[in-house]
Short mmCIF file of C-alpha atoms and ligand atoms in Angstrom, two decimals:
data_model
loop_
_atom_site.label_atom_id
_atom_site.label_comp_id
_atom_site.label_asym_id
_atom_site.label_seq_id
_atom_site.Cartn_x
_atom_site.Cartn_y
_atom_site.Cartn_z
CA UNK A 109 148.81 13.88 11.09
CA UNK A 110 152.06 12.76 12.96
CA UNK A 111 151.83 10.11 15.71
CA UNK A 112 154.19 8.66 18.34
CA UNK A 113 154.28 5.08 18.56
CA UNK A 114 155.24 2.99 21.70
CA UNK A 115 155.70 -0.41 21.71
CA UNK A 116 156.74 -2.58 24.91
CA UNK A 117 154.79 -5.78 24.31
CA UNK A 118 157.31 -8.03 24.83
CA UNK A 119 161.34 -7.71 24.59
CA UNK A 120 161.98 -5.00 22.34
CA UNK A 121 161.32 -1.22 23.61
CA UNK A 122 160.44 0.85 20.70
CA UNK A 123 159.32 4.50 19.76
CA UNK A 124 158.62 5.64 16.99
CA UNK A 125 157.00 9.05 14.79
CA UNK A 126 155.27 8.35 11.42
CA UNK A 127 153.07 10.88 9.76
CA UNK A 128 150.72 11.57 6.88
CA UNK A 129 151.18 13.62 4.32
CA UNK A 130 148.37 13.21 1.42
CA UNK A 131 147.94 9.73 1.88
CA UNK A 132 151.61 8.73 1.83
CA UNK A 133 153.07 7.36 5.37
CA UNK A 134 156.77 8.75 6.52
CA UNK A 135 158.74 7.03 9.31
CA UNK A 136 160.50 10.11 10.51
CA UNK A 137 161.83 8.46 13.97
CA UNK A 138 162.19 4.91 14.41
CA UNK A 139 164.10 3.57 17.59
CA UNK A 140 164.31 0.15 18.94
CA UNK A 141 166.32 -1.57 21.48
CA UNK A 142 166.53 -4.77 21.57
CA UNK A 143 166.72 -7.03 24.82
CA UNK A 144 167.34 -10.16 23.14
CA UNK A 145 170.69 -10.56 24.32
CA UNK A 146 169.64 -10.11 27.96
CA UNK A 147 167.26 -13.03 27.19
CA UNK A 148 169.56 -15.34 25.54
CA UNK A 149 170.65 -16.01 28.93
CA UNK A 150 167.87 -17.50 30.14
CA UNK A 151 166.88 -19.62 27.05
CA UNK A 152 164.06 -17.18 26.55
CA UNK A 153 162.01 -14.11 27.46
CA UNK A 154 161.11 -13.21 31.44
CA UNK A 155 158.34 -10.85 31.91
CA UNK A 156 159.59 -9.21 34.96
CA UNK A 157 162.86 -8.62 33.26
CA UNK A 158 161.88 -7.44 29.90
CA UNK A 159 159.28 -5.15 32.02
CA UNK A 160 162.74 -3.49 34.23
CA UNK A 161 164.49 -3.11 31.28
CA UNK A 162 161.76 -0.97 29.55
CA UNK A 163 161.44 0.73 32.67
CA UNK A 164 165.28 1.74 32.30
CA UNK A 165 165.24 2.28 28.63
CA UNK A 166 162.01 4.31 27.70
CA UNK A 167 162.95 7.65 28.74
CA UNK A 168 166.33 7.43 27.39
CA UNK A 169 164.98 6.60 24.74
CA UNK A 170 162.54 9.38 24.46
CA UNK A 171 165.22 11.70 25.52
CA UNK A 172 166.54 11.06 21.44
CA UNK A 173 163.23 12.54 20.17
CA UNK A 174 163.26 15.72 18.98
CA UNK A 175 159.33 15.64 20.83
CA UNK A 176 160.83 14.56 23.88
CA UNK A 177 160.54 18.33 25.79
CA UNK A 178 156.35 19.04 25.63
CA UNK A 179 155.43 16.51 22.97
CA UNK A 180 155.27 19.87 20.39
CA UNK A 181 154.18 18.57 16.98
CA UNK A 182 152.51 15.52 17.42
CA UNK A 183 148.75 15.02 16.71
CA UNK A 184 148.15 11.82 18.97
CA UNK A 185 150.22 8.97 20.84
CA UNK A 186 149.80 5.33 20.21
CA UNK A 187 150.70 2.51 22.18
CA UNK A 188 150.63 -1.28 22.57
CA UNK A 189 147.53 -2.27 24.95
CA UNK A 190 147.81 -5.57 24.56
CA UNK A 191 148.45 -8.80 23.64
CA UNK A 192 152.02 -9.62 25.51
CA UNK A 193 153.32 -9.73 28.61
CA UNK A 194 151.44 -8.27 31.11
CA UNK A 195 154.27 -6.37 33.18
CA UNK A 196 156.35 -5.59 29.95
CA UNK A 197 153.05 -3.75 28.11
CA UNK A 198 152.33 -1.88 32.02
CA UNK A 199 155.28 -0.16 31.22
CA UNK A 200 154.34 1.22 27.73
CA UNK A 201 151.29 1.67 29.00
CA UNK A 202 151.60 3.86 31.81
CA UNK A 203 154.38 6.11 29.73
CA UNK A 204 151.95 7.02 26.97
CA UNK A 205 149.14 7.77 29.70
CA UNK A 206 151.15 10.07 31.52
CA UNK A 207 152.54 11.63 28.56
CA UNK A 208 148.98 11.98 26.92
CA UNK A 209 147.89 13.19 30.37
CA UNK A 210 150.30 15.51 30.62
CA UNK A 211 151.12 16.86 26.57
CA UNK A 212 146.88 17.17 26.17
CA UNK A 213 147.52 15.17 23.30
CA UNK A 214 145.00 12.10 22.31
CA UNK A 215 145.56 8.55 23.68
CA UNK A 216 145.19 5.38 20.96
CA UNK A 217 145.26 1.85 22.24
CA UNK A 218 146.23 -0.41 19.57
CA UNK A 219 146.38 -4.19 19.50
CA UNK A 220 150.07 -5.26 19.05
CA UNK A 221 148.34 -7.81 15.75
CA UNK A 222 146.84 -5.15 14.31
CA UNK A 223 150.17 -3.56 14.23
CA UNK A 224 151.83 -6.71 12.74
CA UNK A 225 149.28 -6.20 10.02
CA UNK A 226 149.98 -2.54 9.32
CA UNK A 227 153.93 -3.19 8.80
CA UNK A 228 153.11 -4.27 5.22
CA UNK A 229 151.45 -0.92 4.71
CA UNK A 230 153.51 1.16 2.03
CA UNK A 231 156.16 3.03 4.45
CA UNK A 232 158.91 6.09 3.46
CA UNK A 233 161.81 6.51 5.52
CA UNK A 234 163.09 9.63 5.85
CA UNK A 235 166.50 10.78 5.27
CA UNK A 236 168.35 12.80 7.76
CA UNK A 237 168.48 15.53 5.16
CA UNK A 238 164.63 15.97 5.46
CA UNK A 239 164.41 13.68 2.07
CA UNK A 240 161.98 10.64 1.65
CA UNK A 241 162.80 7.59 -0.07
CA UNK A 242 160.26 5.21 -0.53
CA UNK A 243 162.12 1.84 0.58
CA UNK A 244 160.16 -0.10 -1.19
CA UNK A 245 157.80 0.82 -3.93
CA UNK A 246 154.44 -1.50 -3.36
CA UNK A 247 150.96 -1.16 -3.66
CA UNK A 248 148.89 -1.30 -0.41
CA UNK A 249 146.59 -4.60 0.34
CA UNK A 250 143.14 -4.74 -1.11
CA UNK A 251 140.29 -5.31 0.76
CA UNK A 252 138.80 -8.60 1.84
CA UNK A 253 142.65 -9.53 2.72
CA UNK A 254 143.76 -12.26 4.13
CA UNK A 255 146.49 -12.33 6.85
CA UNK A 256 148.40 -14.84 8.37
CA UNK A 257 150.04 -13.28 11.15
CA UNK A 258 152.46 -15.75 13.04
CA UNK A 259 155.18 -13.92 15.45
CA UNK A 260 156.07 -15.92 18.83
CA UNK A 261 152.84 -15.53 20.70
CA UNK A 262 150.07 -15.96 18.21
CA UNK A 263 149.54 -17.96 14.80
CA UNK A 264 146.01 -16.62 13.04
CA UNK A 265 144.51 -16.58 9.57
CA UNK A 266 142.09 -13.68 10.11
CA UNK A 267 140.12 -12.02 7.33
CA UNK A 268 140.68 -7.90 6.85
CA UNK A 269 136.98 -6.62 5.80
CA UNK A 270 138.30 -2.95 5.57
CA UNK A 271 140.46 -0.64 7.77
CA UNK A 272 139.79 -1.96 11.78
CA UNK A 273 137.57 -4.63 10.67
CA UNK A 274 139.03 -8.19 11.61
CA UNK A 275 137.55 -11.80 11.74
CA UNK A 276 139.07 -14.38 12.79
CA UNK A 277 139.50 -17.68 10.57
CA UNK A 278 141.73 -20.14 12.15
CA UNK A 279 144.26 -19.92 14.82
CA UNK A 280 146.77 -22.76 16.86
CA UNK A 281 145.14 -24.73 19.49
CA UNK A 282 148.43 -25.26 21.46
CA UNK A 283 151.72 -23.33 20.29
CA UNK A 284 152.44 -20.36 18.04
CA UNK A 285 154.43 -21.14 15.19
CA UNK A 286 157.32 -18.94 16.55
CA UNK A 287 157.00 -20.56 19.93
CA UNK A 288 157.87 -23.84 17.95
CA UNK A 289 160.67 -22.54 15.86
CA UNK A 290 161.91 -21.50 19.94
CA UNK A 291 161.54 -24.53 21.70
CA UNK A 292 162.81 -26.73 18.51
CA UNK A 293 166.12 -24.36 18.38
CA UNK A 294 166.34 -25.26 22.19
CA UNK A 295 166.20 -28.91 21.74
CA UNK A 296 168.85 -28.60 19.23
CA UNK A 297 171.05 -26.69 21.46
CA UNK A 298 170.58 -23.64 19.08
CA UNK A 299 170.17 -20.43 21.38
CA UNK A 300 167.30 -17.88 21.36
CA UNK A 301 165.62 -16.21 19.53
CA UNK A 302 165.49 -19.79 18.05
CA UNK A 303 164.03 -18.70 14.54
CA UNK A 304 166.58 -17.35 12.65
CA UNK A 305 168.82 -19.96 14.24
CA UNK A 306 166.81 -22.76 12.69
CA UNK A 307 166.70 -21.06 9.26
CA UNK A 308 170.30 -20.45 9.42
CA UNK A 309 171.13 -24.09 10.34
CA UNK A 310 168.65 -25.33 7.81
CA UNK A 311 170.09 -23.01 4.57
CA UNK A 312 173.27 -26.38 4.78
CA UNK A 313 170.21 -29.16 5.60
CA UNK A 314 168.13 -31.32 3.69
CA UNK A 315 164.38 -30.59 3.58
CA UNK A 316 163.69 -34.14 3.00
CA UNK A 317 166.53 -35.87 5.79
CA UNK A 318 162.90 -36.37 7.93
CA UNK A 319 159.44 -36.74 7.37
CA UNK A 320 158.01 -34.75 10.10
CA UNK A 321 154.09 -34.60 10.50
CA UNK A 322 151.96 -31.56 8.24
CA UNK A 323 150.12 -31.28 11.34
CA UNK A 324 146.00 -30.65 11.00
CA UNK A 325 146.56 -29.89 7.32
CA UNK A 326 143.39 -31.89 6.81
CA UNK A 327 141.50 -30.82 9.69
CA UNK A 328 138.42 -29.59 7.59
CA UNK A 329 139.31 -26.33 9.56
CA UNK A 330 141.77 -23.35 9.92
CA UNK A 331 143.36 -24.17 12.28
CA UNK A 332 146.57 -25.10 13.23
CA UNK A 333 148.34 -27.16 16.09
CA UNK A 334 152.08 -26.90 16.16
CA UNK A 335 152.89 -28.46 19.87
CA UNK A 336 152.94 -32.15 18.44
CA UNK A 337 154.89 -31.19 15.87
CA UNK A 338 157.64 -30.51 18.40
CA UNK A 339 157.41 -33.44 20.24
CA UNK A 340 157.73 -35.46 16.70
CA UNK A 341 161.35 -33.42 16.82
CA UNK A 342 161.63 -34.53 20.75
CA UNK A 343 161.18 -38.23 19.95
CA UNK A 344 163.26 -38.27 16.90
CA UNK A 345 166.32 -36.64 18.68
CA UNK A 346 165.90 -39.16 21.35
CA UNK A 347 165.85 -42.37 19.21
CA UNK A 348 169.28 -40.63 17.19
CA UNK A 349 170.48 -40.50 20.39
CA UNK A 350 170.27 -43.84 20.87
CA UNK A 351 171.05 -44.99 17.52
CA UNK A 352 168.12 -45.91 16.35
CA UNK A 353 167.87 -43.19 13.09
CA UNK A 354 171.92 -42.31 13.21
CA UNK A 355 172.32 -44.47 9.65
CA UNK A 356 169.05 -42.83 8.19
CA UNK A 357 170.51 -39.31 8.83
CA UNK A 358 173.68 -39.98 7.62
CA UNK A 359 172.29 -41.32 4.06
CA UNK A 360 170.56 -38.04 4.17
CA UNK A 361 173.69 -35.86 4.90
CA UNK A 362 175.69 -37.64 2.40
CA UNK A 363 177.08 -35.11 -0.15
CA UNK A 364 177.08 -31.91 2.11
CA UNK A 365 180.11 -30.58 3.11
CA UNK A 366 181.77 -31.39 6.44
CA UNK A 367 179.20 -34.03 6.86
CA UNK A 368 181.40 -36.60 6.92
CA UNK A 369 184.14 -35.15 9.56
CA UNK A 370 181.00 -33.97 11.99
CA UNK A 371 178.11 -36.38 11.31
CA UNK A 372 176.37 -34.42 14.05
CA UNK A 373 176.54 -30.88 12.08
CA UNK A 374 174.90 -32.14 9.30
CA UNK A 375 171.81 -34.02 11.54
CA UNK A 376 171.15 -30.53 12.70
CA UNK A 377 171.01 -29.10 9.80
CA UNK A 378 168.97 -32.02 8.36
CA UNK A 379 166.55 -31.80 11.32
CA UNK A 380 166.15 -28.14 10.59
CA UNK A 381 165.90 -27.78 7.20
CA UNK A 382 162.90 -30.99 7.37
CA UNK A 383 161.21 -29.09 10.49
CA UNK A 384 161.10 -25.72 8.76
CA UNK A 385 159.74 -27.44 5.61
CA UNK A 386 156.82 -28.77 7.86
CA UNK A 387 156.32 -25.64 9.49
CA UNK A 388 156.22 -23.97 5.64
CA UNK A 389 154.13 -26.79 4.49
CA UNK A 390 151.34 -26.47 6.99
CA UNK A 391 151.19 -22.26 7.31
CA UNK A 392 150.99 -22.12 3.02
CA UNK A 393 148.62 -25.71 3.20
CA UNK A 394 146.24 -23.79 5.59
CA UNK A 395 146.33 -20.28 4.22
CA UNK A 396 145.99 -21.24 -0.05
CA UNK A 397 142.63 -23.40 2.11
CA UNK A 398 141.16 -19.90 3.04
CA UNK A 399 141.81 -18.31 0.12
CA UNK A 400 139.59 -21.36 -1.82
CA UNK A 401 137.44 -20.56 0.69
CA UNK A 402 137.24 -16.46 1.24
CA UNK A 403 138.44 -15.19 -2.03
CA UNK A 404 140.48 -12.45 -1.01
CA UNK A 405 141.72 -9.58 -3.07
CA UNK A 406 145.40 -9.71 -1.34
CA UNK A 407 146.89 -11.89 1.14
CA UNK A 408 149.00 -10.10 3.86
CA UNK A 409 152.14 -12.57 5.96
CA UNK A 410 153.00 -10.87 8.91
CA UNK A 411 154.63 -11.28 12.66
CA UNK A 412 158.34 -12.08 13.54
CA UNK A 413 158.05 -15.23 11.63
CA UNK A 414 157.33 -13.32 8.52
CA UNK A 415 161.05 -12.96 8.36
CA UNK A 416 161.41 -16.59 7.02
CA UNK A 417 162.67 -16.73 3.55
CA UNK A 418 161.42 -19.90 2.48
CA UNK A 419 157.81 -18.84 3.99
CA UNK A 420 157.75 -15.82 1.87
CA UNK A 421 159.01 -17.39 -1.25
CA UNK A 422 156.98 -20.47 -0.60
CA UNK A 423 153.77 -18.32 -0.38
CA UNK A 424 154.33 -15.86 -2.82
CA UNK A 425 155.01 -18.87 -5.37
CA UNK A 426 152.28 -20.88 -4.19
CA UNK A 427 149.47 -18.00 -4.34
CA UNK A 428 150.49 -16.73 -7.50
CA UNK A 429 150.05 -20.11 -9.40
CA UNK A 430 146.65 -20.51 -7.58
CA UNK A 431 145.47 -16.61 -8.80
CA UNK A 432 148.28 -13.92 -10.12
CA UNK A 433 145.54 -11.54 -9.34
CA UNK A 434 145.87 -11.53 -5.77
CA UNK A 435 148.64 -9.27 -4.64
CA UNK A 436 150.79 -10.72 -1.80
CA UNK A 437 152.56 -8.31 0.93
CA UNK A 438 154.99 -8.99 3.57
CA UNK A 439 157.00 -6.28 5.55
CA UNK A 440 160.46 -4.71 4.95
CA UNK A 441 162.60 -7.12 6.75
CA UNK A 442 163.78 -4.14 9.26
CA UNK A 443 159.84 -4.24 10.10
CA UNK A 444 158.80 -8.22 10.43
CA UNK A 445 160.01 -8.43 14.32
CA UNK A 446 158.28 -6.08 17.39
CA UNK A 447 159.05 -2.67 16.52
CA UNK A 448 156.83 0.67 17.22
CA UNK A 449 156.49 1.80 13.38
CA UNK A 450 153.51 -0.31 12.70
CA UNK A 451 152.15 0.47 15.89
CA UNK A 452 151.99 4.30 14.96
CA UNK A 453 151.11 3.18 12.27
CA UNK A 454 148.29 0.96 12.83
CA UNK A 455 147.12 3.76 15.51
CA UNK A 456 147.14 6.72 13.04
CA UNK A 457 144.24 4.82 10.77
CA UNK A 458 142.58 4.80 14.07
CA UNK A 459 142.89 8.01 14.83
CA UNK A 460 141.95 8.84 11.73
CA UNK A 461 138.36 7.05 12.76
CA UNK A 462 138.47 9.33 15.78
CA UNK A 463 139.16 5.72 17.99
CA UNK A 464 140.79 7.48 20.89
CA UNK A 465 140.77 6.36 24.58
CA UNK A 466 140.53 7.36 28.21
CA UNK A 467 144.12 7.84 29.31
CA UNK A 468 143.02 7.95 33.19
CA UNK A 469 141.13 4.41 32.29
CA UNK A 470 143.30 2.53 30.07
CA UNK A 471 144.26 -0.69 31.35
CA UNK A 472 146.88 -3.31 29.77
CA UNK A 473 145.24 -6.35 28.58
CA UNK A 474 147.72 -9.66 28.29
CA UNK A 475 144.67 -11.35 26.28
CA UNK A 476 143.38 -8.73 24.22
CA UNK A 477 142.30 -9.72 20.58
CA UNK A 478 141.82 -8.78 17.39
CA UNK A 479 138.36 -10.39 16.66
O1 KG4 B 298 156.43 -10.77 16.22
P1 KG4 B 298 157.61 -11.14 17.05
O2 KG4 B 298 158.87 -10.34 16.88
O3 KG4 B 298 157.23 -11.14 18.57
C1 KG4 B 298 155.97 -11.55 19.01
O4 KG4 B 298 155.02 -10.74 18.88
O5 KG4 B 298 155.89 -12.72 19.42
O6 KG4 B 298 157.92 -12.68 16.73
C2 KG4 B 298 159.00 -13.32 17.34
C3 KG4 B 298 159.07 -14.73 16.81
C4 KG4 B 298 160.07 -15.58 17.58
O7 KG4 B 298 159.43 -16.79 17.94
C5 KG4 B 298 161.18 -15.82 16.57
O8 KG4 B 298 161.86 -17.04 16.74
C6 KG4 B 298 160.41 -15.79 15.26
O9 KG4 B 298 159.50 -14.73 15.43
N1 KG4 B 298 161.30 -15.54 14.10
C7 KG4 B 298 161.46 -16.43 13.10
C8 KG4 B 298 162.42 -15.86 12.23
N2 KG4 B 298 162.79 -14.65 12.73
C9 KG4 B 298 162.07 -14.47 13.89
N3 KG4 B 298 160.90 -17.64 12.87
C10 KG4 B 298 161.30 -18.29 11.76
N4 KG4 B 298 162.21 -17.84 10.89
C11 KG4 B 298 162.80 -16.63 11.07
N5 KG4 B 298 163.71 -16.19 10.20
ZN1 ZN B 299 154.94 -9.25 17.66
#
């Protein structure tokens, strides 16, 4: 089977073809554009302006397929019904309908998590010369798996059953945790996307410098709450700014380099490096909770914030000291952000299940969910 992905959800416009060949998954096309830069500007993404610039970009885009012409060679299409933003995922939406429409091919809604959890699904790229390489040699997640998926919109500890079979665990009551890494990076004066800022800034920091709240990490539940956790950042930055914690950062950035000639380098670094510890803290606290409580056989991390080193080391460490039988998977770094791979991906096992849908009737949904 070979499927074209399509993936508008939010600010990156992506198409992509994977295909089957005896149970091993090739990424023959994978484009992405991203509109970060465009977003930058306004200290985050706009819907209506991530939504025109996927208008603009998708059939150029297509136009680099070799598919492009009548869609020749492709079993199905796949594409990103929901959640996002409502006017960016119209746009997806209404391609891959009209191309479905018009190609006679099959239509296959996916749910942009579901993708997220796919990404860590063994994957060969293929070389221009025809060739495969398998990027990286892993073994595929074992079922029950547990995934924490936390990207920008969502933060979830859902348990995988078997292929297309979700339930949901635990998710945040307020913000995601990428929405936090955002709006921290903004108070810092670090620009967007503010999650690989933070990481960056907090690589020269102290994890220690602050002792910012684990928040609901005994809840009795799983799940999580990361909007007070931003306002602990808020209030701290306002009582440095008014002297009140100036000397306790200081003793804290004594010894780094630079700290000394720009005192207010190192207290960003410091408050990044003890706000990205929290973050860590409370995602591996709450997910090594469901595995005491589940059992699973593998634990998948997914979603933009999968790209965090120190969340991937930290979990990978922690789980294998509570049981180095259960196998822990997190996507190729090229794959942890939006991207329309694991969306063809994630819509050729449901194609495979013969999960197709109307493509006069199918509607974006901004809220859709996984279970
Ligand atoms: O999955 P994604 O690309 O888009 C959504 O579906 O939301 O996730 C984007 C989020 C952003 O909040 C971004 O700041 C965060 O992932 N992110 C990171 C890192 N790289 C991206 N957060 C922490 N550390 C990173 N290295
Ligand atoms: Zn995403």
């Amino acid at each position: 089977m070979r499927i074209l992905g399509i993936e508008t959800s939010c600010d990156e416009t992506a198409l992509a073809i994977v295909s089957e060949h005896d149970g091993r998954f090739v990424i023959e096309q994978n484009i992405l554009a991203s509109q970060a830069k465009t977003h930058a500007k306004y200290g985050g993404v706009v819907p209506e302006v991530a939504a025109r610039e996927h208008a603009a970009l998708l059939f150029p885009l297509l136009y680099q397929m070799d598919i492009a012409r009548d869609g020749k060679g492709i079993d199905a299409i796949a594409v990103t019904a929901g959640p996002g933003l409502v006017p960016a995922l119209r746009i997806g939406v209404e391609l891959a309908k009209t191309l479905a429409w018009s190609w006679h091919k099959p239509l296959v809604a996916v749910n942009h998590l579901e993708g997220h959890v796919y990404s860590v699904w063994s994957l060969e790229f293929q070389a221009p010369s025809g060739a495969s390489n398998r990027h990286e040699a892993h073994l595929n997640p074992v079922f029950p798996a547990l995934c924490l998926l936390v990207s920008g919109g969502h933060t979830e500890l859902i348990l995988m059953h078997g292929h297309g079979q979700y339930e949901l665990l635990g998710m945040t009551r307020d913000d995601a945790a990428g929405e936090a890494f955002d709006k921290v990076a903004k108070l810092l004066g670090l620009p967007y996307p503010g999650g690989p800022e933070i990481s960056r800034a907090a690589e020269k920091g102290n994890p220690h410098a602050i002792d910012f709240p684990r928040p609901m990490i005994k809840s009795g539940d799983l799940d999580f709450s990361f909007a007070g956790l931003k306002t602990a950042v808020r209030v701290f930055l306002a009582r440095k700014e008014s002297g009140q914690n100036f000397a306790r950062l200081r003793r804290a950035s004594v010894g780094q380099a630079g700290a000394k000639k720009c005192p207010l380098l190192g207290g960003v670094s410091d408050i990044a490096a003890s706000f990205q510890q929290a973050v860590v803290d409370t995602l591996v606290g709450k997910t090594l909770q469901a595995v005491g409580q589940v059992y699973p056989r593998s634990v998948i991390l997914s979603g933009g914030v999968s790209a965090n080193g120190l969340l991937r080391k930290t979990l990978k460490d922690k789980l294998h000291d509570v049981d180095p039988a259960i196998t822990f998977h997190a996507p190729d770094l090229s794959l942890t952000g939006d991207n329309a791979v694991m969306i063809a991906l994630a819509g050729l096992f449901k194609a495979k299940r013969g999960e197709f849908c109307d493509p006069l009737t199918l509607v974006a949904d901004p809220n859709l969910r996984l279970a």
